[in-house]
Amino acid sequence: MKTKTTSGIGNPLSRLEGKLKVMGKAKYSSEFAFENLAFAQGIQSTIASGTITAIDTSEAEKQEGVLKIITYQNALELKGYNGRVESPSTKGISPSLQTPEVHFYGEYIGVVVAETFEQARYAANLIKVTYAENKHKINFEENLDSVYKPDKANGQPADTSWGDLEAGLQEAAAKIDVTYNTPIEHHHPMELHNIIAVWEGDKVTAYASTQMVENAVITIAETFQMPKENVRVITPYVGGGFGSKLQLREHATLGIMAAKMVDRPVQFTVTRHEMFTAIGFRQHNQQRMRLGADKDGNLIAVGHDTTSHTSFTEEFQETCGLMTRMLYKTPNSLVTHRLMKLNLPSPRWMRAPGEAPGSFALESAMDELAHELRMDPAELRIQNDTQKDPSNDKPFSSRQLVECIRIGAKKFDWKNKWNPKPGHTQKENWMVGYGMSASSRAAPYLKSSAEVTLKRDGETVTAVLKTDATDIGTGTYTILGQTVAETLNLDIEDVQVELGDSKFPVSPGSGGSWGAASFANGAREACINAINNLKTLASTDENLSIVELMQQADLTEHNAKGTAAPTEEFDDYSVYSFGANFCEVWVDKDTGMVRLEHFVNVASAGKILNPKTAYGQIIGGITWGLGQALTEHTEVEPNYGNFITRSFADYHVPVNLDLGKIDVVFVPEEDYIANPMGVKGIGELGITSIAAAIANAVFNATGKRVRDLPITPQKVVTTPVTA
Amino acid sequence: MRPFQFHSPSNAAEALQKHTKDQKTHYLGGGTNLIDLMKEDVERPDHLVEVADLPFKEISKTANGGLMLGATLNNTDTANHTDVRKNYPLLTMAMLSAATEQIRNMATNGGNILQRTRCPYYFETSMPCNKREPGSGCGALNGANGKSAIFGWSESCVATHPSDMCVALAALNAKVHVEKEDGSSRVIPFSEFHRLPGDQPEKDTTLEIGELITGIELPESQFPDHYYYYKVRERSSYAFALVSAAVGLKLSGNTITKAGLAIGKVAHKPWKLEKVEKFLAGKEATLENFEAAADLAFEDAQPLSKNAYKIELGKKTLVQALVRAAARS
Ligand SMILES: Cc1cc2nc3c(=O)[nH]c(=O)nc-3n(C[C@H](O)[C@H](O)[C@H](O)COP(=O)(O)OP(=O)(O)OC[C@H]3O[C@@H](n4cnc5c(N)ncnc54)[C@H](O)[C@@H]3O)c2cc1C
Ligand code: SF4
């Protein structure tokens, strides 16, 4: 029998649901069968700004299988924005088809519902739309003079400052003032966004691919102005989210609306092409970095100004300056965020919103400063370490950045390998370069509930854990199974986990790297309550096994709920995960093709519940960071304003061959201020600062500083050598 | 996808007879290009005549010592065929750099040389594109033209031909064999097979409507020792080229006696470098000569607003391909 020592937390168990997935038996939202299922296909706008003047649906209506065509002319009335620009929230409304106005190219302006997907798609092609076009704003550079200060940058203050940046820069012995650009990027979870909506009377059930069940319920209830109790959301398996599935989007609204209007279950699956416009993306960020240091490398001025774009219907800005506010000690700091409105879809959250592009700017700038100072960039980071969060003077609950850097440097053999002179090592046509970066990511912890049901059959107790948490491919089933096995001292084989149903106790959902910590503590709380209840029922104080307790209490079944939530103490600290990256790249000296040879990531992220699933998060993060650094880029068509990189043939995600050897080290950490189990998230830490490490290595190899991502061959070839 | 009729003939005569001899019919090879375009509503055939199973799956020796590649054989088996690997390794190298194993397993030789451009405007039916819809304008000309042509383009189309295989075929002086319904056949030299856009960008090739490709002929063994296909792209595999170079050299000592050269993704057709081939013949295989060759190759380049990098990148790619071809032994 397995015990908690082999199946409890800390063991590298394979995914509990892995076999189901391999066998095709794990049911994703589009795989629920309904006899009468109809299919919806969206119709998208083909201008970036204007008003619909006519919609000719006559041809489409004649086609076989077509059940209904929905446009703003006949759509159900929903709660709308009423012209207000709202900050998106994961539980915000998702109205659609409420006006004839068009705000961006590719906006859903209608839906065709038909017997089959093919019929719906064909009919959608036959619809002719006429517009009165407005002059659109689509060009980032041309609209820079229209920027304004947003209320908030993804919930954080837009601007912060202390000391006097200009004075600090004046004093500095070494300084840099450079601007970086990170392009629009898209998240493309393997599972397309999808909903199957089923109405029964005034109640609706949504089989929806979503990261957050409770918030999805609220979005539907609010959008359709119906009681929350009448909405049920089911999503047992989610094929990736990356932030794109934090909020139920317009396709879900349209699927629910269509189901109501045709009085049948309706499936609306967002096509891969529509995924570029319908589900958010990472915005283009232009980041000016000003750093100043004294001759010994102590930072005395840190400035980080971010400019990005939002849409005309919503205000969203990722907080690129977040890490700059807390990573290094400095007496003078100024961090700002500015926005312009463009006729592009609304940008939204994408894995490590803020940190992913922000860390590229900060950690590239640190490398540039180290180069100015003729200093080892790893030492520059260590020199400026701080145990107190400079943005709020709170102590860190734990901070092992320096340890991460030292361990990583040793593993990589940084001291022997690193050489500040670009071009130091050549292998045939390749120029070899080394780069490093430091990283941090907040480790939030939110209220989370779960319910555990224990059943005893003679000498065996089995447990079923239920929570509305989601497994978006990250390993939630497994780590919660391990948490239950650990807390109740059961064999993992006797533990079952059920997720992703709004009938289950409420969790905060998967997002913001809080999932593992919050869900696991919630599950543990339910288990502890079960043990305590059983002790009372068995009238004992002794630490008996679950079987013994249930026997002594003469029970064959017991049910307990539990909720974990942060204490007040949590707010007295700054709670973060930290990491360090080291890498070796090879750059072809003629064609500028870059290849990653070796990557070392060291993470200090609390207790690692399962090294295998945690490792998966980090290598996924590195892979995406590599995409950010080298390949991923959505291009805005300069005259019409659509995303012209419109498929996977144009939008390049990395392939296996792009990845070299990857080493991941988890630094042991006990941080019980973070939460009772000492767990911190790693999903977003995994992508943070990866691009900077790679870009720094490209500079070290070639002497070329490519400040606009991605670092494609054409950019390497045309960028001059500056070192 | 629009409704269409599907025909599955068992021989060439039947296939030719099923073709309606107008735009309404398309032959279907592996479908890796055509089916995608139908799903995107770009191609709207009423009839599909499947040719993938027609009996042109052989690779056979020709009377004059060359090789005939069957039109319906897939790209994987063609690239890996012993005679191709041995005598035309440049073709193997180019073909294996394309797409993925799965796509190459499906793709036929006939379909490969007829694949359409990857110009994003061509794929997006809401955008202007003369190739898709003659007269609607060319979106790329003053738009997102970073990957467009630098040679031979016209105001009506600046698209590039995307095939890797075709770049090698151009360097190797291949010929395309086609059949007509009346049973007659003709042979088209590769350099005349694809065309420049001119004011008819909807026409990629000189193939007449209804003609069926039966094979691709290679002249006797070409460059078995000194060859290189250099493909520069934005990731290590599964990406179309930014620019590519196919180089075959015949050396006597260090003297080049013959060169077969073409560059890819720079024009509406694989860009055969005849002038440069002549320039190199009789010259020593030195870096200086290779650089002079690259200058000559790109001297007539006419970049658009966003693709001037292709000149610099293209020259370096060609030089490197020459260096590597010469160094091979
Ligand atoms: C994602 C992706 C990536 C790719 N990457 C690359 C790459 O890197 N490099 C590269 O070179 N290619 C690449 N390709 C393209 C691929 O090589 C082509 O799609 C393939 O070669 C087409 O062959 P097919 O048999 O599938 O053609 P089909 O799609 O069946 O047909 C293409 C055209 O040829 C016509 N046709 C087919 N056979 C005949 C015949 N015998 N006679 C007359 N007409 C005929 C058809 O009517 C159609 O118009 C990629 C494709 C995809 C989808
Ligand atoms: S370049 Fe050719 S294919 Fe591209 S938009 Fe212009 S006409 Fe169409």
PDB file of N, CA and C in Angstrom, chain A residues 385-420:
ATOM      1  N   ASP A 385      20.178  43.588  -3.872  1.00  0.00           N
ATOM      2  CA  ASP A 385      19.125  42.816  -3.213  1.00  0.00           C
ATOM      3  C   ASP A 385      18.606  43.588  -2.001  1.00  0.00           C
ATOM      4  N   THR A 386      17.381  43.288  -1.625  1.00  0.00           N
ATOM      5  CA  THR A 386      16.809  43.926  -0.432  1.00  0.00           C
ATOM      6  C   THR A 386      15.895  42.938   0.265  1.00  0.00           C
ATOM      7  N   GLN A 387      15.867  42.967   1.559  1.00  0.00           N
ATOM      8  CA  GLN A 387      14.970  42.061   2.282  1.00  0.00           C
ATOM      9  C   GLN A 387      13.667  42.762   2.651  1.00  0.00           C
ATOM     10  N   LYS A 388      13.587  44.048   2.278  1.00  0.00           N
ATOM     11  CA  LYS A 388      12.362  44.811   2.551  1.00  0.00           C
ATOM     12  C   LYS A 388      11.819  45.308   1.226  1.00  0.00           C
ATOM     13  N   ASP A 389      10.526  45.192   1.028  1.00  0.00           N
ATOM     14  CA  ASP A 389       9.915  45.645  -0.225  1.00  0.00           C
ATOM     15  C   ASP A 389      10.019  47.168  -0.304  1.00  0.00           C
ATOM     16  N   PRO A 390      10.819  47.702  -1.228  1.00  0.00           N
ATOM     17  CA  PRO A 390      11.016  49.158  -1.253  1.00  0.00           C
ATOM     18  C   PRO A 390       9.748  49.939  -1.587  1.00  0.00           C
ATOM     19  N   SER A 391       8.755  49.275  -2.180  1.00  0.00           N
ATOM     20  CA  SER A 391       7.556  50.019  -2.565  1.00  0.00           C
ATOM     21  C   SER A 391       6.624  50.269  -1.387  1.00  0.00           C
ATOM     22  N   ASN A 392       6.740  49.469  -0.323  1.00  0.00           N
ATOM     23  CA  ASN A 392       5.820  49.660   0.804  1.00  0.00           C
ATOM     24  C   ASN A 392       6.478  49.443   2.168  1.00  0.00           C
ATOM     25  N   ASP A 393       7.782  49.228   2.142  1.00  0.00           N
ATOM     26  CA  ASP A 393       8.556  49.028   3.380  1.00  0.00           C
ATOM     27  C   ASP A 393       8.192  47.781   4.170  1.00  0.00           C
ATOM     28  N   LYS A 394       7.375  46.920   3.600  1.00  0.00           N
ATOM     29  CA  LYS A 394       7.036  45.687   4.320  1.00  0.00           C
ATOM     30  C   LYS A 394       8.165  44.673   4.149  1.00  0.00           C
ATOM     31  N   PRO A 395       8.384  43.833   5.161  1.00  0.00           N
ATOM     32  CA  PRO A 395       9.366  42.768   4.959  1.00  0.00           C
ATOM     33  C   PRO A 395       8.804  41.725   3.992  1.00  0.00           C
ATOM     34  N   PHE A 396       9.677  41.047   3.290  1.00  0.00           N
ATOM     35  CA  PHE A 396       9.223  39.918   2.483  1.00  0.00           C
ATOM     36  C   PHE A 396       8.975  38.738   3.412  1.00  0.00           C
ATOM     37  N   SER A 397       7.934  37.985   3.135  1.00  0.00           N
ATOM     38  CA  SER A 397       7.661  36.805   3.966  1.00  0.00           C
ATOM     39  C   SER A 397       8.823  35.830   3.838  1.00  0.00           C
ATOM     40  N   SER A 398       9.429  35.796   2.680  1.00  0.00           N
ATOM     41  CA  SER A 398      10.679  35.067   2.474  1.00  0.00           C
ATOM     42  C   SER A 398      11.218  35.579   1.154  1.00  0.00           C
ATOM     43  N   ARG A 399      12.511  35.637   1.034  1.00  0.00           N
ATOM     44  CA  ARG A 399      13.102  36.108  -0.223  1.00  0.00           C
ATOM     45  C   ARG A 399      14.469  35.463  -0.362  1.00  0.00           C
ATOM     46  N   GLN A 400      14.564  34.551  -1.312  1.00  0.00           N
ATOM     47  CA  GLN A 400      15.832  33.847  -1.518  1.00  0.00           C
ATOM     48  C   GLN A 400      16.373  34.119  -2.912  1.00  0.00           C
ATOM     49  N   LEU A 401      16.247  35.369  -3.335  1.00  0.00           N
ATOM     50  CA  LEU A 401      16.741  35.708  -4.679  1.00  0.00           C
ATOM     51  C   LEU A 401      18.241  35.460  -4.794  1.00  0.00           C
ATOM     52  N   VAL A 402      18.976  35.915  -3.777  1.00  0.00           N
ATOM     53  CA  VAL A 402      20.437  35.764  -3.842  1.00  0.00           C
ATOM     54  C   VAL A 402      20.817  34.279  -3.888  1.00  0.00           C
ATOM     55  N   GLU A 403      20.111  33.479  -3.089  1.00  0.00           N
ATOM     56  CA  GLU A 403      20.387  32.030  -3.089  1.00  0.00           C
ATOM     57  C   GLU A 403      20.107  31.457  -4.486  1.00  0.00           C
ATOM     58  N   CYS A 404      18.995  31.890  -5.070  1.00  0.00           N
ATOM     59  CA  CYS A 404      18.663  31.397  -6.413  1.00  0.00           C
ATOM     60  C   CYS A 404      19.779  31.731  -7.391  1.00  0.00           C
ATOM     61  N   ILE A 405      20.254  32.965  -7.320  1.00  0.00           N
ATOM     62  CA  ILE A 405      21.302  33.385  -8.261  1.00  0.00           C
ATOM     63  C   ILE A 405      22.570  32.560  -8.039  1.00  0.00           C
ATOM     64  N   ARG A 406      22.932  32.389  -6.773  1.00  0.00           N
ATOM     65  CA  ARG A 406      24.174  31.653  -6.493  1.00  0.00           C
ATOM     66  C   ARG A 406      24.071  30.185  -6.916  1.00  0.00           C
ATOM     67  N   ILE A 407      22.941  29.589  -6.620  1.00  0.00           N
ATOM     68  CA  ILE A 407      22.766  28.171  -6.986  1.00  0.00           C
ATOM     69  C   ILE A 407      22.765  28.024  -8.514  1.00  0.00           C
ATOM     70  N   GLY A 408      22.061  28.944  -9.164  1.00  0.00           N
ATOM     71  CA  GLY A 408      21.998  28.878 -10.628  1.00  0.00           C
ATOM     72  C   GLY A 408      23.363  29.104 -11.250  1.00  0.00           C
ATOM     73  N   ALA A 409      24.092  30.068 -10.705  1.00  0.00           N
ATOM     74  CA  ALA A 409      25.420  30.379 -11.251  1.00  0.00           C
ATOM     75  C   ALA A 409      26.323  29.153 -11.138  1.00  0.00           C
ATOM     76  N   LYS A 410      26.207  28.468 -10.023  1.00  0.00           N
ATOM     77  CA  LYS A 410      27.052  27.292  -9.813  1.00  0.00           C
ATOM     78  C   LYS A 410      26.671  26.183 -10.795  1.00  0.00           C
ATOM     79  N   LYS A 411      25.384  25.956 -10.888  1.00  0.00           N
ATOM     80  CA  LYS A 411      24.907  24.887 -11.769  1.00  0.00           C
ATOM     81  C   LYS A 411      25.312  25.159 -13.217  1.00  0.00           C
ATOM     82  N   PHE A 412      25.283  26.434 -13.592  1.00  0.00           N
ATOM     83  CA  PHE A 412      25.581  26.823 -14.979  1.00  0.00           C
ATOM     84  C   PHE A 412      27.084  26.970 -15.215  1.00  0.00           C
ATOM     85  N   ASP A 413      27.832  27.048 -14.112  1.00  0.00           N
ATOM     86  CA  ASP A 413      29.275  27.344 -14.183  1.00  0.00           C
ATOM     87  C   ASP A 413      29.494  28.753 -14.753  1.00  0.00           C
ATOM     88  N   TRP A 414      28.655  29.658 -14.262  1.00  0.00           N
ATOM     89  CA  TRP A 414      28.649  31.043 -14.752  1.00  0.00           C
ATOM     90  C   TRP A 414      30.014  31.711 -14.603  1.00  0.00           C
ATOM     91  N   LYS A 415      30.623  31.554 -13.432  1.00  0.00           N
ATOM     92  CA  LYS A 415      31.885  32.257 -13.148  1.00  0.00           C
ATOM     93  C   LYS A 415      32.942  31.926 -14.195  1.00  0.00           C
ATOM     94  N   ASN A 416      33.005  30.673 -14.599  1.00  0.00           N
ATOM     95  CA  ASN A 416      34.022  30.284 -15.584  1.00  0.00           C
ATOM     96  C   ASN A 416      33.609  30.621 -17.004  1.00  0.00           C
ATOM     97  N   LYS A 417      32.311  30.553 -17.239  1.00  0.00           N
ATOM     98  CA  LYS A 417      31.868  30.720 -18.620  1.00  0.00           C
ATOM     99  C   LYS A 417      31.721  32.172 -19.032  1.00  0.00           C
ATOM    100  N   TRP A 418      31.205  32.978 -18.136  1.00  0.00           N
ATOM    101  CA  TRP A 418      30.790  34.322 -18.538  1.00  0.00           C
ATOM    102  C   TRP A 418      31.987  35.181 -18.899  1.00  0.00           C
ATOM    103  N   ASN A 419      31.851  35.876 -19.998  1.00  0.00           N
ATOM    104  CA  ASN A 419      32.906  36.745 -20.501  1.00  0.00           C
ATOM    105  C   ASN A 419      32.201  37.946 -21.119  1.00  0.00           C
ATOM    106  N   PRO A 420      32.523  39.156 -20.627  1.00  0.00           N
ATOM    107  CA  PRO A 420      31.734  40.320 -21.064  1.00  0.00           C
ATOM    108  C   PRO A 420      31.986  40.726 -22.513  1.00  0.00           C
TER     109      PRO A 420
END
